[in-house]
Coordinates of C-alpha atoms in Angstrom, one line a residue:
X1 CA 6.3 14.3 -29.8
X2 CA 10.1 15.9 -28.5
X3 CA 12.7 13.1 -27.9
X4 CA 12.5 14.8 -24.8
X5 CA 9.3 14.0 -23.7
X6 CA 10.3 10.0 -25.5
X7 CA 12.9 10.3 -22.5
X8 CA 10.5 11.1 -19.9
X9 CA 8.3 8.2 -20.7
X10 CA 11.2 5.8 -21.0
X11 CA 12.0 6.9 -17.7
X12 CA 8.7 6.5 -16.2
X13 CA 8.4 2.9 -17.5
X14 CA 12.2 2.3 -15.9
X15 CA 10.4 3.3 -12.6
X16 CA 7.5 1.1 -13.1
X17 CA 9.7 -1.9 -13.8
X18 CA 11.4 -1.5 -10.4
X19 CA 8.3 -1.1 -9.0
X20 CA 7.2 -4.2 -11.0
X21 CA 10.2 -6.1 -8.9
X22 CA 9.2 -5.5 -5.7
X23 CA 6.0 -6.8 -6.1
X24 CA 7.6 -9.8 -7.6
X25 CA 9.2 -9.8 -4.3
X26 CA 6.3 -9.4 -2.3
X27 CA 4.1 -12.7 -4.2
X28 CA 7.4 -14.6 -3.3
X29 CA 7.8 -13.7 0.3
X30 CA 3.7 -14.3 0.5
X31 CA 4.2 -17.7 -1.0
X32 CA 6.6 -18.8 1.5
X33 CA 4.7 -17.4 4.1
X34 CA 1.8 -20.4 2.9
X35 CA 4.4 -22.8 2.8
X36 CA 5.6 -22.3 6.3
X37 CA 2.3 -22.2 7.4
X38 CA 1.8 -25.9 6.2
X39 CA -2.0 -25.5 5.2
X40 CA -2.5 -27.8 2.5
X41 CA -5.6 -26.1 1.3
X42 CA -3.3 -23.0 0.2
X43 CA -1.6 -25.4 -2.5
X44 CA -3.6 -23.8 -5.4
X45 CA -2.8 -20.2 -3.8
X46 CA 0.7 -21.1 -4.2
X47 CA 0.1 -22.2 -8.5
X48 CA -1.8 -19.0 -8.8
X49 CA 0.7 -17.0 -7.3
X50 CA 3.3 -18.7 -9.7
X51 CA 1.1 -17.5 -12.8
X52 CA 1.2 -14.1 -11.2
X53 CA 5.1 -14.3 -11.1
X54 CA 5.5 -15.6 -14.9
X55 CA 2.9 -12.6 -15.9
X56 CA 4.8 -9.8 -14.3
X57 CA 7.9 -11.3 -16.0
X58 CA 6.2 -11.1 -19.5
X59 CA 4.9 -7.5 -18.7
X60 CA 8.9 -6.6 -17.8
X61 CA 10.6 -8.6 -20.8
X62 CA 7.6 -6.3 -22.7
X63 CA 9.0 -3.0 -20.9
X64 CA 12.8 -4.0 -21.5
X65 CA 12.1 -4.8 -25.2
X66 CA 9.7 -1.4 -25.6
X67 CA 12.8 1.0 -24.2
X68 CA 15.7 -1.3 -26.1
X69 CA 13.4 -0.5 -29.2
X70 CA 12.6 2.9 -28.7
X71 CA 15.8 4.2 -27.7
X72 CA 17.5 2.1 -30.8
X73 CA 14.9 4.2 -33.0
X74 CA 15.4 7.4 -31.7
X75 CA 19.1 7.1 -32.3
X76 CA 18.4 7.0 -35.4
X77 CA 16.4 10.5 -35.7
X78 CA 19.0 13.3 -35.9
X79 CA 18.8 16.4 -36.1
X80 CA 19.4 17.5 -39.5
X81 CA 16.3 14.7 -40.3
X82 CA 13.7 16.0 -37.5
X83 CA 11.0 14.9 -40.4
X84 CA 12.2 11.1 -39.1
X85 CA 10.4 11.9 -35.9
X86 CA 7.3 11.1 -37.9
X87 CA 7.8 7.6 -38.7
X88 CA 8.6 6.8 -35.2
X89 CA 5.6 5.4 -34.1
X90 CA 5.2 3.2 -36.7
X91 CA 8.9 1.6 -36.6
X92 CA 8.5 1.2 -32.9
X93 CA 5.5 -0.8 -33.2
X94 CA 6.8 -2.9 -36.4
X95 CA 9.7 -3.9 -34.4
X96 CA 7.9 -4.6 -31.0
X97 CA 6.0 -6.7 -32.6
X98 CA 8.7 -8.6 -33.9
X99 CA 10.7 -8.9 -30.7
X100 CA 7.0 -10.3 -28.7
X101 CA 6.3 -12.8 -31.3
X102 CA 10.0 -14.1 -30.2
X103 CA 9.3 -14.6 -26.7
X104 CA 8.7 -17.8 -25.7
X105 CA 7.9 -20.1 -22.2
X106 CA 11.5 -21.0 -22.1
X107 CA 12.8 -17.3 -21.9
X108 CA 10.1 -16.4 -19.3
X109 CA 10.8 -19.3 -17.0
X110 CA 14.1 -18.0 -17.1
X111 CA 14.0 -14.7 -15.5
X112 CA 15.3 -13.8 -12.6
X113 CA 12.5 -13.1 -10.7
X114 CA 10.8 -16.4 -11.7
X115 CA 13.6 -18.7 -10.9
X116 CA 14.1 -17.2 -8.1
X117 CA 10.1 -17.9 -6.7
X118 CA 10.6 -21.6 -7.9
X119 CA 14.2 -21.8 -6.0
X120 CA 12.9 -20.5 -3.3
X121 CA 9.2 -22.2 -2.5
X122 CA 11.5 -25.3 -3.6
X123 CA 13.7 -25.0 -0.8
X124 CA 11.0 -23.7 1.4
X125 CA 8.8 -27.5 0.8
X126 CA 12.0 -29.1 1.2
X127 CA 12.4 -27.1 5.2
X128 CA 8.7 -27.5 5.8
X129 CA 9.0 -31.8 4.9
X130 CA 12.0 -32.2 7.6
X131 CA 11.8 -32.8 11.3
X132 CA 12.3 -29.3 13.0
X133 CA 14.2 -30.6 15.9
X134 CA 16.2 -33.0 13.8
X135 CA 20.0 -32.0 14.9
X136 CA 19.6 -28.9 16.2
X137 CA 19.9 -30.1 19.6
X138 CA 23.1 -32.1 18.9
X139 CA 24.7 -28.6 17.8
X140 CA 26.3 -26.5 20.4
X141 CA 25.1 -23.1 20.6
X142 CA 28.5 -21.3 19.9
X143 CA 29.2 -23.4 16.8
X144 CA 25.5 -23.0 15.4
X145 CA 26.0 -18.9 15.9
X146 CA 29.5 -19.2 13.8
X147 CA 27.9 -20.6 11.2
X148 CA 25.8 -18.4 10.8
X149 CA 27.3 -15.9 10.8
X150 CA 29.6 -17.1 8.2
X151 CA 26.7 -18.1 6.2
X152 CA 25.4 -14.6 6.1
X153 CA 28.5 -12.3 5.6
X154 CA 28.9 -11.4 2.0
X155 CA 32.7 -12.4 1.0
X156 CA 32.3 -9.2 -0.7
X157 CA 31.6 -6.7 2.1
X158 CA 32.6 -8.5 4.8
X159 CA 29.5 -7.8 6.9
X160 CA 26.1 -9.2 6.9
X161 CA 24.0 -9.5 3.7
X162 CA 21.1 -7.1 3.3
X163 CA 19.8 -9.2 0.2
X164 CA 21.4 -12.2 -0.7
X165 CA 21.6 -13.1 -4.1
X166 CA 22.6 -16.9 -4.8
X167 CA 24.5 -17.8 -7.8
X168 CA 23.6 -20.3 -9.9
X169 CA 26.5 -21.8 -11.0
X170 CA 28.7 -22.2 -8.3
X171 CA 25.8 -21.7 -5.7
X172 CA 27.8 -19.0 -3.4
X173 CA 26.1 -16.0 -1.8
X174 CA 26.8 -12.2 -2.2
X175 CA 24.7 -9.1 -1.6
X176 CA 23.1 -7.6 -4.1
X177 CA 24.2 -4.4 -4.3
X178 CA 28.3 -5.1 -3.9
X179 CA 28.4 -7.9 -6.2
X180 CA 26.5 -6.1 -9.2
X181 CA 28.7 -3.5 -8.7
X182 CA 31.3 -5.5 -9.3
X183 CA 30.0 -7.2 -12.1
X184 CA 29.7 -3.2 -13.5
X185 CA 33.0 -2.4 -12.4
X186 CA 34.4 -5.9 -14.4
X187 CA 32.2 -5.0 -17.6
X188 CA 33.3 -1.7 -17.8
X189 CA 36.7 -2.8 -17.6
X190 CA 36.1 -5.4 -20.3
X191 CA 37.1 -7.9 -17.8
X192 CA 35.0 -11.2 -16.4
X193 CA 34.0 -11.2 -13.0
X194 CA 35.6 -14.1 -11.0
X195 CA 33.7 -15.5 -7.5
X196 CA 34.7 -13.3 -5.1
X197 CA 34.4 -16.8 -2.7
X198 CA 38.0 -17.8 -2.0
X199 CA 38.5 -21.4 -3.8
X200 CA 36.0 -20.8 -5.9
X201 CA 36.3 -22.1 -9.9
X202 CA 33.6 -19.7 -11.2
X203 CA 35.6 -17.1 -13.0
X204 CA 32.3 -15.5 -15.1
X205 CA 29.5 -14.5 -12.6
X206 CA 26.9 -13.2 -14.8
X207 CA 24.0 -11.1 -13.6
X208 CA 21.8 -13.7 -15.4
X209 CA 23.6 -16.3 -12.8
X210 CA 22.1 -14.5 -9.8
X211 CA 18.7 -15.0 -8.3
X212 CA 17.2 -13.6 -5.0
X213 CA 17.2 -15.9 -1.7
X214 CA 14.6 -15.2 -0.3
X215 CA 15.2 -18.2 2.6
X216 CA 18.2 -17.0 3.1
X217 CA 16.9 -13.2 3.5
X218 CA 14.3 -14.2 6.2
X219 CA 16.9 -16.4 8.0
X220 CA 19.0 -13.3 8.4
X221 CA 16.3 -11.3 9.5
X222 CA 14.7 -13.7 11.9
X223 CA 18.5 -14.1 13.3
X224 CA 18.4 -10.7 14.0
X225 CA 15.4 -10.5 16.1
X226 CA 16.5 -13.2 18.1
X227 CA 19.5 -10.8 18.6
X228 CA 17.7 -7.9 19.1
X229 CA 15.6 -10.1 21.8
X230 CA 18.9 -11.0 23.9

């Protein structure tokens, strides 16, 4: 096999993983959908749709490891050693091998996609447990409308959030797309990437920091329909 046709593959995989994502998406959005839906019977739905979410994160730690290891190998093949080609498949293997038997609960648990489920059907329980009137009324309409809108601008962009990402550490929103690209920008500047958040303390924001709101995401949406509706 060409390293060309080791690049293809790679690349194929890269599009699997990000189709791997939004499904991750999808179980979460489902499993707040039960929540919402306050059906007590769909409990176990909920745990099965959690094992789901911890399975497609071992399947895409498994993909990230596979490229990290095959691209490492094949850096190693040049061209004055083609021969080296050879041994490929059995280096790659070897070395997977040793990066699976390293992945534990903990690291699973961990991922992005997962904390982000448990975050979210979390907060979800938490909105499902309180008194739906409670305070609204007391709020007056103009002041409930600013507030939301300042709670779904991205301090980034300026203008609403198409997917909110919550960080971790200092619990602030951004959108996904402007504040990874400012994490990129930061990295490849060999600088840290400080809360865009005015006041903020965090002066590290970490991709590993960010997880997908999903409760956020539908409030935004559902805002706009109301909108749309007016």
């Amino acid at each position: 096999m060409s390293l060309k046709a080791v690049d293809g593959i790679l690349s194929s995989l890269k599009s699997c993983q990000t189709d791997l994502g939004t499904g991750m998406d999808i179980v979460t959005d489902v499993a707040m959908d039960l929540v919402e839906a306050e059906d007590e019977e769909m409990n176990p739905g909920i745990k099965e749709m959690e094992a789901m979410i911890l399975q497609c994160a071992k399947l895409d730690r498994e993909i990230n490891y596979f490229v990290d290891i095959v691209q490492q190998a094949t850096a190693e093949v040049t061209p004055q050693q083609p021969e080296a080609m050879f041994s490929l498949s059995a280096k790659v293997k070897e070395r997977f091998a040793e990066r699976i038997a390293q992945l534990s609960n903990a690291d699973l648990n961990n991922h992005q996609k997962v904390a982000a489920f448990k975050e979210n059907i979390k907060n979800a329980l938490q909105q499902a447990d309180q008194d739906p009137a409670e305070g609204i009324e007391e709020l007056d309409e103009d002041i409930a409308v600013t507030q939301s809108q300042v709670n779904f601008t991205c301090p980034l962009t300026q203008v609403e959030m198409l997917n909110p990402m919550k960080n971790k550490k200092c619990n602030h929103h951004y959108d996904e797309e402007a504040i990874l690209s400012l994490i990129k920008t930061k990295y490849s500047q060999k600088k840290k990437c400080r809360c865009p958040v005015v006041g903020c303390g965090n002066g590290d924001v970490k991709e590993s920091d960010l997880i997908p709101d999903h409760m956020l995401r539908r409030k935004i949406q559902n805002q706009k329909r109301k909108s749309n509706q007016t």
